[in-house]
Short mmCIF file of C-alpha atoms (C1' of nucleotides) in Angstrom, two decimals:
data_model
loop_
_atom_site.label_atom_id
_atom_site.label_comp_id
_atom_site.label_asym_id
_atom_site.label_seq_id
_atom_site.Cartn_x
_atom_site.Cartn_y
_atom_site.Cartn_z
CA MET A 1 17.15 -36.33 -12.80
CA ALA A 2 14.47 -38.97 -12.49
CA SER A 3 11.22 -37.10 -12.21
CA ASN A 4 9.27 -37.22 -9.00
CA TYR A 5 6.08 -36.23 -10.74
CA ASP A 6 4.26 -36.52 -14.05
CA ASP A 7 4.41 -33.14 -15.76
CA SER A 8 1.30 -33.89 -17.80
CA SER A 9 -0.82 -34.24 -14.66
CA ILE A 10 -1.78 -31.35 -12.39
CA THR A 11 -2.75 -33.82 -9.68
CA SER A 12 0.67 -35.43 -9.81
CA ILE A 13 2.49 -32.09 -9.69
CA LEU A 14 0.39 -30.89 -6.76
CA LYS A 15 0.78 -34.16 -4.89
CA TYR A 16 4.56 -33.91 -5.20
CA ALA A 17 4.52 -30.25 -4.15
CA GLN A 18 2.39 -31.01 -1.11
CA THR A 19 5.14 -33.23 0.27
CA PHE A 20 7.20 -30.02 0.81
CA LYS A 21 4.98 -28.71 3.59
CA ASP A 22 6.99 -27.73 6.68
CA LYS A 23 10.19 -28.85 4.95
CA THR A 24 13.17 -26.75 3.90
CA LEU A 25 14.96 -26.82 0.56
CA ARG A 26 17.83 -28.49 2.34
CA ASP A 27 15.50 -31.26 3.58
CA ILE A 28 14.01 -31.81 0.14
CA MET A 29 17.24 -31.68 -1.78
CA SER A 30 19.18 -33.94 0.55
CA HIS A 31 16.62 -36.64 -0.15
CA GLU A 32 16.04 -36.07 -3.81
CA VAL A 33 19.23 -34.67 -5.28
CA ALA A 34 21.90 -35.29 -2.70
CA GLU A 35 24.73 -34.98 -5.17
CA THR A 36 23.88 -31.38 -6.04
CA VAL A 37 23.73 -29.84 -2.60
CA SER A 38 27.39 -28.92 -2.46
CA ASP A 39 27.16 -27.40 -5.96
CA ILE A 40 24.25 -25.29 -4.79
CA ASN A 41 26.16 -24.16 -1.75
CA LEU A 42 28.96 -23.05 -4.05
CA GLU A 43 26.56 -21.13 -6.26
CA TYR A 44 24.68 -19.72 -3.36
CA GLY A 45 25.74 -16.17 -2.66
CA THR A 46 26.40 -15.33 -6.29
CA ARG A 47 22.70 -15.31 -7.04
CA ARG A 48 20.52 -12.33 -6.39
CA LYS A 49 16.81 -11.91 -5.78
CA GLY A 50 14.66 -14.75 -7.03
CA ASN A 51 17.23 -17.05 -5.57
CA PHE A 52 14.78 -19.26 -3.70
CA GLY A 53 12.37 -19.51 -6.61
CA ASN A 54 15.14 -20.40 -9.04
CA LEU A 55 16.48 -23.10 -6.74
CA VAL A 56 13.01 -24.61 -6.47
CA GLU A 57 12.57 -24.67 -10.26
CA GLU A 58 15.99 -26.06 -10.93
CA TYR A 59 16.59 -28.53 -8.13
CA VAL A 60 13.15 -29.47 -6.90
CA PHE A 61 11.16 -29.61 -10.11
CA GLY A 62 14.13 -30.17 -12.38
CA TYR A 63 13.80 -27.56 -15.09
CA SER A 64 15.77 -24.41 -15.81
CA PRO A 65 14.37 -21.01 -14.96
CA ASN A 66 12.94 -19.47 -18.12
CA ASN A 67 11.13 -16.41 -19.25
CA ASP A 68 8.90 -18.12 -21.78
CA SER A 69 5.51 -16.77 -22.58
CA GLN A 70 4.43 -20.32 -21.80
CA ALA A 71 3.63 -21.45 -18.28
CA ASP A 72 6.32 -23.32 -16.39
CA PHE A 73 4.49 -26.66 -16.58
CA HIS A 74 3.47 -25.99 -20.16
CA LYS A 75 1.76 -29.32 -20.79
CA VAL A 76 -0.92 -28.44 -18.27
CA GLY A 77 -0.66 -24.62 -18.37
CA LEU A 78 0.44 -24.38 -14.75
CA GLU A 79 2.70 -21.51 -13.64
CA LEU A 80 4.89 -21.98 -10.56
CA LYS A 81 5.12 -19.10 -8.09
CA THR A 82 7.34 -19.20 -5.03
CA THR A 83 6.71 -16.33 -2.64
CA PRO A 84 7.58 -15.43 0.95
CA LEU A 85 5.53 -15.03 4.08
CA LYS A 86 6.72 -13.17 7.14
CA LYS A 87 5.77 -13.37 10.78
CA LEU A 88 4.59 -10.20 12.52
CA LYS A 89 5.53 -9.44 16.13
CA SER A 90 2.04 -10.60 17.05
CA GLY A 91 2.86 -14.00 15.55
CA LYS A 92 0.48 -13.53 12.64
CA LEU A 93 1.68 -14.86 9.27
CA VAL A 94 1.26 -12.43 6.38
CA SER A 95 2.44 -12.11 2.82
CA LYS A 96 5.83 -10.42 2.76
CA GLU A 97 5.66 -9.11 -0.78
CA ARG A 98 3.53 -8.59 -3.84
CA LEU A 99 3.20 -11.58 -6.19
CA VAL A 100 5.07 -10.59 -9.34
CA PHE A 101 4.23 -11.95 -12.79
CA SER A 102 5.78 -11.49 -16.20
CA MET A 103 7.01 -8.18 -17.60
CA ILE A 104 4.58 -5.84 -19.28
CA ASP A 105 5.47 -5.60 -22.95
CA TYR A 106 4.53 -1.96 -23.51
CA MET A 107 4.71 -2.15 -27.31
CA ASN A 108 2.53 -5.22 -27.75
CA ILE A 109 0.09 -5.12 -24.85
CA ILE A 110 -1.88 -2.28 -26.41
CA ASN A 111 -3.20 -4.74 -29.00
CA GLU A 112 -4.36 -7.30 -26.46
CA THR A 113 -7.75 -7.94 -24.93
CA TRP A 114 -8.08 -9.13 -21.33
CA GLU A 115 -9.56 -12.47 -22.35
CA GLU A 116 -6.66 -13.25 -24.67
CA SER A 117 -3.99 -11.32 -22.84
CA SER A 118 -0.52 -12.77 -22.41
CA PHE A 119 -0.96 -12.18 -18.67
CA LEU A 120 -4.03 -14.35 -18.40
CA THR A 121 -2.76 -16.97 -20.82
CA LYS A 122 0.34 -17.56 -18.78
CA ASN A 123 -0.98 -17.00 -15.28
CA LYS A 124 -4.56 -18.14 -15.00
CA LEU A 125 -3.51 -21.34 -13.29
CA LEU A 126 -0.90 -20.96 -10.54
CA LEU A 127 0.91 -23.37 -8.27
CA LEU A 128 1.60 -21.20 -5.23
CA LEU A 129 4.37 -22.19 -2.84
CA PHE A 130 4.57 -19.91 0.17
CA TYR A 131 7.63 -20.19 2.38
CA LEU A 132 8.42 -18.47 5.64
CA TYR A 133 11.14 -15.86 5.27
CA GLU A 134 13.27 -15.41 8.38
CA LYS A 135 15.90 -12.75 8.51
CA ASN A 136 18.95 -14.61 9.65
CA LEU A 137 18.32 -17.93 7.94
CA ASP A 138 20.13 -19.33 4.92
CA THR A 139 17.95 -19.57 1.81
CA LEU A 140 18.16 -23.35 2.02
CA ASP A 141 16.53 -23.28 5.45
CA TYR A 142 13.29 -21.42 4.78
CA LYS A 143 10.29 -23.69 5.40
CA PHE A 144 7.44 -24.20 2.95
CA LYS A 145 4.19 -23.27 4.64
CA ILE A 146 1.38 -23.18 2.09
CA ILE A 147 1.08 -25.21 -1.10
CA GLN A 148 -1.99 -24.38 -3.18
CA ILE A 149 -3.25 -24.28 -6.74
CA LEU A 150 -4.96 -21.00 -7.59
CA ASP A 151 -7.19 -20.87 -10.64
CA LEU A 152 -7.64 -17.13 -11.11
CA LEU A 153 -10.82 -17.44 -13.13
CA SER A 154 -12.66 -19.77 -10.79
CA ASP A 155 -11.05 -19.66 -7.33
CA VAL A 156 -11.34 -15.93 -6.73
CA SER A 157 -14.79 -14.35 -6.42
CA ASP A 158 -16.56 -12.92 -9.46
CA ALA A 159 -16.27 -9.46 -7.95
CA ASP A 160 -12.52 -9.85 -7.49
CA ILE A 161 -11.88 -11.07 -11.03
CA LEU A 162 -13.93 -8.18 -12.42
CA GLN A 163 -11.83 -5.77 -10.39
CA ILE A 164 -8.63 -7.41 -11.62
CA LYS A 165 -9.84 -7.14 -15.21
CA LYS A 166 -10.64 -3.48 -14.64
CA ASP A 167 -7.17 -2.94 -13.16
CA TRP A 168 -5.59 -4.60 -16.20
CA GLU A 169 -7.57 -2.29 -18.47
CA THR A 170 -6.60 0.78 -16.46
CA ILE A 171 -2.94 -0.09 -16.89
CA VAL A 172 -3.28 -0.83 -20.61
CA ASN A 173 -5.22 2.38 -21.23
CA LYS A 174 -2.50 4.41 -19.57
CA ILE A 175 0.09 2.75 -21.81
CA LYS A 176 -2.07 3.44 -24.89
CA LYS A 177 -2.11 7.12 -24.00
CA GLY A 178 1.68 7.21 -24.03
CA ASP A 179 1.82 7.49 -20.26
CA ALA A 180 3.75 4.32 -19.42
CA HIS A 181 6.40 6.49 -17.73
CA LEU A 182 3.70 7.75 -15.35
CA LEU A 183 2.43 4.32 -14.30
CA SER A 184 2.22 3.74 -10.56
CA GLU A 185 1.34 0.63 -8.63
CA ALA A 186 -1.13 2.78 -6.77
CA ASP A 187 -3.15 3.49 -9.94
CA THR A 188 -5.02 0.25 -9.51
CA LEU A 189 -6.58 -1.83 -6.75
CA TYR A 190 -5.70 -5.53 -6.81
CA LEU A 191 -3.56 -6.01 -9.92
CA GLY A 192 -0.69 -3.55 -10.06
CA ALA A 193 2.12 -2.51 -12.37
CA ALA A 194 5.15 -3.02 -10.13
CA THR A 195 8.61 -1.82 -11.11
CA LYS A 196 10.97 -4.62 -12.03
CA ALA A 197 14.52 -4.09 -13.20
CA SER A 198 18.04 -5.01 -12.23
CA ASN A 199 18.67 -1.41 -11.27
CA SER A 200 16.65 1.77 -11.00
CA SER A 201 18.12 3.45 -14.07
CA VAL A 202 16.89 0.89 -16.64
CA ARG A 203 14.27 2.30 -19.05
CA ARG A 204 12.20 0.89 -21.90
CA GLN A 205 10.50 2.20 -25.01
CA GLN A 206 6.79 2.80 -24.90
CA PRO A 207 4.22 3.32 -27.65
CA ASN A 208 2.94 6.80 -28.55
CA ASN A 209 5.62 8.67 -26.64
CA ASP A 210 9.38 9.08 -27.04
CA GLU A 211 9.84 9.31 -23.30
CA LEU A 212 11.30 6.11 -21.88
CA ALA A 213 9.53 4.29 -19.07
CA LYS A 214 10.58 2.13 -16.15
CA PRO A 215 10.18 -1.57 -16.85
CA ARG A 216 7.18 -2.94 -14.97
CA ALA A 217 5.56 -6.30 -14.38
CA PHE A 218 2.02 -7.22 -13.41
CA SER A 219 1.64 -8.08 -9.77
CA LEU A 220 -1.00 -8.92 -7.24
CA LYS A 221 -0.63 -6.33 -4.54
CA GLN A 222 0.74 -7.42 -1.22
CA THR A 223 -2.50 -6.53 0.54
CA TYR A 224 -4.58 -8.50 -1.96
CA LEU A 225 -2.25 -11.50 -1.86
CA ASN A 226 -2.41 -11.36 1.91
CA SER A 227 -6.21 -11.69 1.85
CA ILE A 228 -5.68 -14.92 -0.13
CA VAL A 229 -3.04 -16.07 2.38
CA GLN A 230 -5.41 -15.53 5.29
CA THR A 231 -8.03 -17.66 3.54
CA TYR A 232 -5.53 -20.48 3.03
CA LEU A 233 -4.55 -20.26 6.68
CA GLY A 234 -8.21 -20.28 7.73
CA LYS A 235 -7.59 -16.96 9.47
CA GLU A 236 -9.71 -14.59 7.40
CA ASP A 237 -11.56 -12.04 9.50
CA LYS A 238 -15.20 -12.93 8.99
CA THR A 239 -16.34 -9.84 10.89
CA LEU A 240 -14.93 -7.51 8.22
CA PHE A 241 -17.58 -5.62 6.32
CA SER A 242 -17.66 -6.56 2.64
CA LEU A 243 -18.89 -4.13 -0.01
CA THR A 244 -19.66 -6.79 -2.55
CA ASP A 245 -21.96 -8.90 -0.39
CA ASP A 246 -24.83 -6.75 -1.63
CA LYS A 247 -25.29 -8.10 -5.15
CA SER A 248 -27.60 -5.26 -6.15
CA LEU A 249 -24.64 -2.88 -6.13
CA PRO A 250 -21.81 -2.67 -8.68
CA PRO A 251 -19.08 -5.29 -8.14
CA THR A 252 -16.14 -3.00 -8.80
CA ILE A 253 -15.07 -1.09 -5.74
CA GLU A 254 -15.06 2.50 -6.91
CA GLU A 255 -18.48 2.23 -8.55
CA ASN A 256 -19.82 0.35 -5.56
CA ILE A 257 -18.80 3.10 -3.17
CA GLN A 258 -19.94 5.89 -5.48
CA SER A 259 -23.38 4.30 -5.68
CA ARG A 260 -23.61 4.00 -1.89
CA PHE A 261 -22.83 7.67 -1.44
CA ARG A 262 -24.79 9.12 -4.37
CA PRO A 263 -28.02 9.58 -2.35
CA TYR A 264 -26.19 11.65 0.24
CA LEU A 265 -24.09 14.02 -1.85
CA GLY A 266 -25.01 17.64 -1.23
CA LYS A 267 -26.72 16.88 2.07
CA THR A 268 -25.65 18.25 5.42
CA ASN A 269 -24.50 16.06 8.28
CA ILE A 270 -27.61 17.14 10.21
CA GLU A 271 -29.89 15.92 7.42
CA MET A 272 -27.97 12.67 7.04
CA GLU A 273 -27.91 11.98 10.78
CA HIS A 274 -31.67 12.55 10.89
CA GLU A 275 -32.23 10.26 7.91
CA LEU A 276 -30.01 7.54 9.32
CA GLY A 277 -31.36 7.75 12.86
CA ILE A 278 -28.20 9.02 14.55
CA THR A 279 -28.67 11.18 17.66
CA TYR A 280 -26.00 12.70 19.88
CA LYS A 281 -26.17 14.27 23.30
CA LYS A 282 -22.75 15.65 22.57
CA ARG A 283 -21.32 15.39 19.07
CA PRO A 284 -18.11 13.32 19.20
CA LYS A 285 -14.95 14.45 17.44
CA SER A 286 -15.21 11.49 15.10
CA HIS A 287 -18.77 12.29 14.03
CA ARG A 288 -17.95 12.49 10.32
CA ARG A 289 -16.32 9.09 10.37
CA LEU A 290 -19.25 7.62 12.30
CA LEU A 291 -21.59 9.03 9.69
CA LEU A 292 -19.61 7.33 6.93
CA ASN A 293 -19.80 4.01 8.74
CA LYS A 294 -23.56 4.38 8.96
CA ILE A 295 -23.77 5.09 5.23
CA PHE A 296 -21.78 1.92 4.58
CA GLY A 297 -24.02 0.07 7.03
CA THR A 298 -21.30 -1.12 9.37
CA ASN A 299 -19.96 -0.51 12.84
CA SER A 300 -16.52 -1.63 11.80
CA ASN A 301 -13.86 0.85 10.82
CA LYS A 302 -12.50 -1.72 8.41
CA ILE A 303 -13.83 -2.58 5.00
CA LYS A 304 -12.55 -5.77 3.43
CA GLU A 305 -12.14 -4.51 -0.12
CA LEU A 306 -10.36 -1.34 0.98
CA GLU A 307 -7.90 -3.43 2.97
CA LYS A 308 -7.32 -5.76 0.03
CA ALA A 309 -6.70 -2.81 -2.28
CA ASN A 310 -4.54 -0.87 0.21
CA ILE A 311 -6.95 2.06 0.14
CA THR A 312 -7.05 4.41 3.13
CA MET A 313 -10.27 6.31 3.65
CA ARG A 314 -9.69 9.89 4.83
CA VAL A 315 -12.21 12.49 5.89
CA ILE A 316 -11.41 15.91 4.47
CA ALA A 317 -13.07 18.94 6.03
CA LEU A 318 -12.82 22.03 3.85
CA GLU A 319 -13.28 25.48 5.37
CA PRO A 320 -16.44 27.42 4.31
CA SER A 321 -14.16 29.27 1.87
CA GLY A 322 -13.21 25.97 0.24
CA ARG A 323 -9.68 26.08 1.64
CA LEU A 324 -8.06 22.96 3.08
CA THR A 325 -6.04 23.84 6.16
CA GLU A 326 -4.80 20.46 7.33
CA SER A 327 -1.99 18.47 5.75
CA ILE A 328 -1.93 14.69 5.53
CA SER A 329 0.50 12.74 7.68
CA PHE A 330 2.52 9.61 6.97
CA PRO A 331 4.11 7.24 9.50
CA ILE A 332 6.85 8.68 11.70
CA PHE A 333 10.41 7.88 10.71
CA LYS A 334 13.36 6.92 12.89
CA TYR A 335 16.29 9.33 12.58
CA CYS A 336 18.85 6.57 12.91
CA GLU A 337 17.26 4.32 10.30
CA ILE A 338 16.26 6.74 7.56
CA VAL A 339 19.87 7.85 7.06
CA ASP A 340 20.77 4.36 5.86
CA GLU A 341 17.86 4.05 3.40
CA HIS A 342 17.77 4.76 -0.31
CA TRP A 343 14.93 6.77 -1.81
CA GLU A 344 13.36 4.03 -3.90
CA GLU A 345 13.48 1.57 -1.00
CA SER A 346 12.30 4.10 1.54
CA ASN A 347 9.07 3.81 3.44
CA PHE A 348 7.82 7.17 2.15
CA TYR A 349 8.43 6.16 -1.48
CA GLU A 350 6.74 2.82 -0.83
CA GLN A 351 3.69 4.56 0.63
CA LEU A 352 3.43 7.12 -2.15
CA THR A 353 3.70 4.50 -4.87
CA THR A 354 1.46 1.77 -3.48
CA LYS A 355 -1.22 3.43 -1.38
CA ARG A 356 -4.50 4.74 -2.69
CA PHE A 357 -6.68 7.20 -0.84
CA LEU A 358 -10.41 7.57 -0.71
CA PHE A 359 -11.05 11.18 0.24
CA ILE A 360 -14.53 11.88 1.55
CA VAL A 361 -14.85 15.61 1.22
CA PHE A 362 -17.04 17.65 3.55
CA LYS A 363 -17.32 21.41 3.42
CA LYS A 364 -17.90 23.19 6.71
CA ASN A 365 -20.83 25.60 6.73
CA LYS A 366 -20.91 28.84 8.65
CA ASP A 367 -23.69 27.54 10.90
CA GLY A 368 -21.38 24.73 12.10
CA SER A 369 -22.89 21.96 10.00
CA ASP A 370 -21.03 20.21 7.15
CA THR A 371 -22.11 19.43 3.62
CA LEU A 372 -20.98 16.18 1.99
CA GLU A 373 -19.42 17.50 -1.19
CA LYS A 374 -17.81 14.61 -2.99
CA LEU A 375 -15.77 11.43 -2.98
CA LYS A 376 -12.44 11.22 -4.63
CA PHE A 377 -10.21 8.23 -5.17
CA TRP A 378 -6.66 9.46 -5.40
CA ASN A 379 -3.11 8.25 -5.52
CA PHE A 380 0.10 10.19 -5.63
CA PRO A 381 0.78 11.21 -9.26
CA MET A 382 4.19 10.17 -10.57
CA GLN A 383 4.55 13.59 -12.19
CA ASP A 384 5.22 14.91 -8.69
CA ILE A 385 7.55 12.19 -7.46
CA ASP A 386 10.69 14.29 -7.90
CA ASN A 387 9.31 16.87 -5.48
CA ALA A 388 8.76 14.16 -2.87
CA LYS A 389 12.22 12.82 -3.59
CA TRP A 390 13.76 16.23 -2.94
CA VAL A 391 12.04 16.51 0.44
CA TRP A 392 13.10 13.01 1.41
CA GLU A 393 16.72 13.45 0.33
CA GLU A 394 16.95 16.85 1.96
CA THR A 395 15.60 15.34 5.18
CA VAL A 396 18.24 12.60 5.15
CA LYS A 397 20.97 15.09 4.35
CA ARG A 398 20.04 17.43 7.21
CA ILE A 399 19.84 14.59 9.72
CA LYS A 400 23.31 13.48 8.62
CA ASP A 401 24.44 17.09 9.10
CA LYS A 402 23.11 16.91 12.70
CA LYS A 403 20.22 19.23 11.88
CA ALA A 404 17.22 17.02 12.69
CA ASN A 405 15.66 20.15 14.19
CA GLU A 406 15.67 21.95 10.82
CA LEU A 407 13.94 19.59 8.42
CA PRO A 408 12.19 20.80 5.21
CA GLY A 409 9.25 23.06 6.07
CA ILE A 410 6.07 23.63 4.12
CA LYS A 411 7.46 26.65 2.30
CA GLU A 412 10.42 24.75 0.91
CA ASN A 413 8.50 22.43 -1.39
CA GLN A 414 5.06 22.57 -2.98
CA VAL A 415 4.24 18.89 -2.41
CA ALA A 416 5.49 17.72 0.97
CA HIS A 417 7.15 18.79 4.21
CA VAL A 418 8.33 17.43 7.54
CA ARG A 419 6.69 18.27 10.86
CA PRO A 420 6.34 16.85 14.37
CA HIS A 421 3.86 14.10 14.98
CA ALA A 422 4.05 13.07 18.60
CA ARG A 423 2.02 12.62 21.73
CA ASN A 424 3.64 15.76 23.12
CA LYS A 425 7.02 17.47 23.07
CA ASP A 426 8.52 14.81 25.30
CA ASP A 427 7.64 12.07 22.84
CA VAL A 428 11.07 11.77 21.26
CA LEU A 429 13.40 9.48 19.31
CA PRO A 430 17.20 9.34 19.37
CA THR A 431 19.17 10.88 16.53
CA CYS A 432 22.31 9.22 15.20
CA TYR A 433 24.48 11.90 16.82
CA GLY A 434 23.51 11.41 20.43
CA THR A 435 20.59 13.80 20.91
CA TYR A 436 16.83 13.35 21.10
CA GLU A 437 14.33 14.99 18.80
CA VAL A 438 10.52 15.02 18.89
CA LYS A 439 8.95 12.36 16.61
CA LYS A 440 8.43 13.65 13.09
CA CYS A 441 6.97 12.43 9.81
CA PHE A 442 6.42 13.44 6.19
CA TRP A 443 3.22 15.33 5.40
CA LEU A 444 1.58 16.09 2.06
CA ASN A 445 0.95 19.83 2.00
CA ALA A 446 -2.66 20.89 2.54
CA LYS A 447 -2.49 23.30 -0.38
CA TYR A 448 -1.21 20.52 -2.63
CA ILE A 449 -4.02 18.15 -1.62
CA GLU A 450 -6.53 20.96 -2.09
CA LYS A 451 -5.41 21.36 -5.70
CA GLN A 452 -5.48 17.60 -6.27
CA LEU A 453 -9.10 17.47 -5.10
CA ASP A 454 -10.12 19.70 -7.99
CA LYS A 455 -8.49 17.56 -10.66
"C1'" DG B 1 -4.07 33.80 6.67
"C1'" DC B 2 -0.51 30.84 7.15
"C1'" DA B 3 3.55 28.28 9.07
"C1'" DT B 4 4.80 25.71 12.61
"C1'" DG B 5 4.65 23.23 16.62
"C1'" DA B 6 1.90 20.70 19.62
"C1'" DT B 7 -1.55 17.75 21.23
"C1'" DC B 8 -6.07 15.29 21.43
"C1'" DA B 9 -9.04 11.12 20.36
"C1'" DT B 10 -9.48 6.68 19.03
"C1'" DG B 11 -8.72 2.01 18.00
"C1'" DC B 12 -5.82 -1.83 17.88
"C1'" DG C 1 1.26 1.65 24.87
"C1'" DC C 2 1.45 3.31 20.59
"C1'" DA C 3 0.36 4.57 15.77
"C1'" DT C 4 -2.67 7.11 13.20
"C1'" DG C 5 -6.14 10.32 12.06
"C1'" DA C 6 -7.81 14.74 13.41
"C1'" DT C 7 -7.41 19.11 15.23
"C1'" DC C 8 -5.85 22.99 18.05
"C1'" DA C 9 -2.75 27.07 19.58
"C1'" DT C 10 0.37 30.53 18.81
"C1'" DG C 11 2.82 34.04 16.65
"C1'" DC C 12 4.15 36.51 12.76
#
DNA sequence: GCATGATCATGC
DNA sequence: GCATGATCATGC
């Protein structure tokens, strides 16, 4: 195929790529490689995931998909990434998925440094092609929406690249310890170790442990990638509070937050409210959350870096005895939909393996005040995933058996249970067998969370 | 004291 | 209007 670009020139490659904007693969190919379209149509359907990306490499840029350690456009060190956007009901365009990079080589990565890592070598310069995924469209008819070059080391902020480096080191350290089988995407903030295999039973060797581990690849988390997407679209929310605007504080998120809270640990809410100039005629129910906002110095309930890292901040109020009495809820599920899901594609699994929590722990005092005890960043440990799996599978089984009214209770499993979560008892959803049942969701058991707080 | 069901409060 | 975080009420 006569080349439409000069592969030794980034400018030339980008210029060619920019002509794709608002076009579909079918549009591009019918102009450039008309004779191959019918071949592609024949092949189409036999290919699996990665389909769109492979077609772009093969028929638009004219090289075969590879898994070299070299970048796709090796002469200029540019790696091509094709990745979908989706449209929310509100009309907002967001990233549909994480951005997945090359596989993590468990055996060799433990000898790498970040600066000379295979990840950075291959991926520091990216040509990003975002297309709009639409459910009922043929792959050839997705439209390209954003075409951008991303230079990881200079286009993202210094704070972000430091966080990404720290994430990389967190992952590598876990592998060094022989814990590759316990990796979770939720261990880290922006750069994650996402599972990547043709099926869920594939396992790989890891160093320092005979136990086999799921194959994983580096990825930029969906939430982080989405913050980049919003910038490209010119839609970033400038009112969001940013932790790293204050350059006198640590640039990495966990240290930054720890340093903001350090002066207040051990103090009561009364002392903190006095210090921060908060007065109430009547103390609102959300007073602890309002106090946290004041400590952060914002009126917004949203913090940019927490959104980018998919971290949910939760207030925990321990009883004076130190007991935690309240469990933690997850989104409600639909009885008719959950029965058709598989565990590893389920919403509950997705949440447990990608979400991080920031627990802000208060202890109630007998006089009615609270003491700010500690902060804890937490994500669901993979050691416990089989417990969660049991609860999920048991839930699906009982719904299929027409027993949506008898889902796993807190005594049946030490990690999670199912309970109502509705506006009131009339707030119901249909079951798949013609009845209605109050809205329910998965909860992490209070006693389980209480133990996790002490780890 | 705990399991379980139910509902309130708030923000988007 | 609804999802989500937070909390209450009841009965064993």
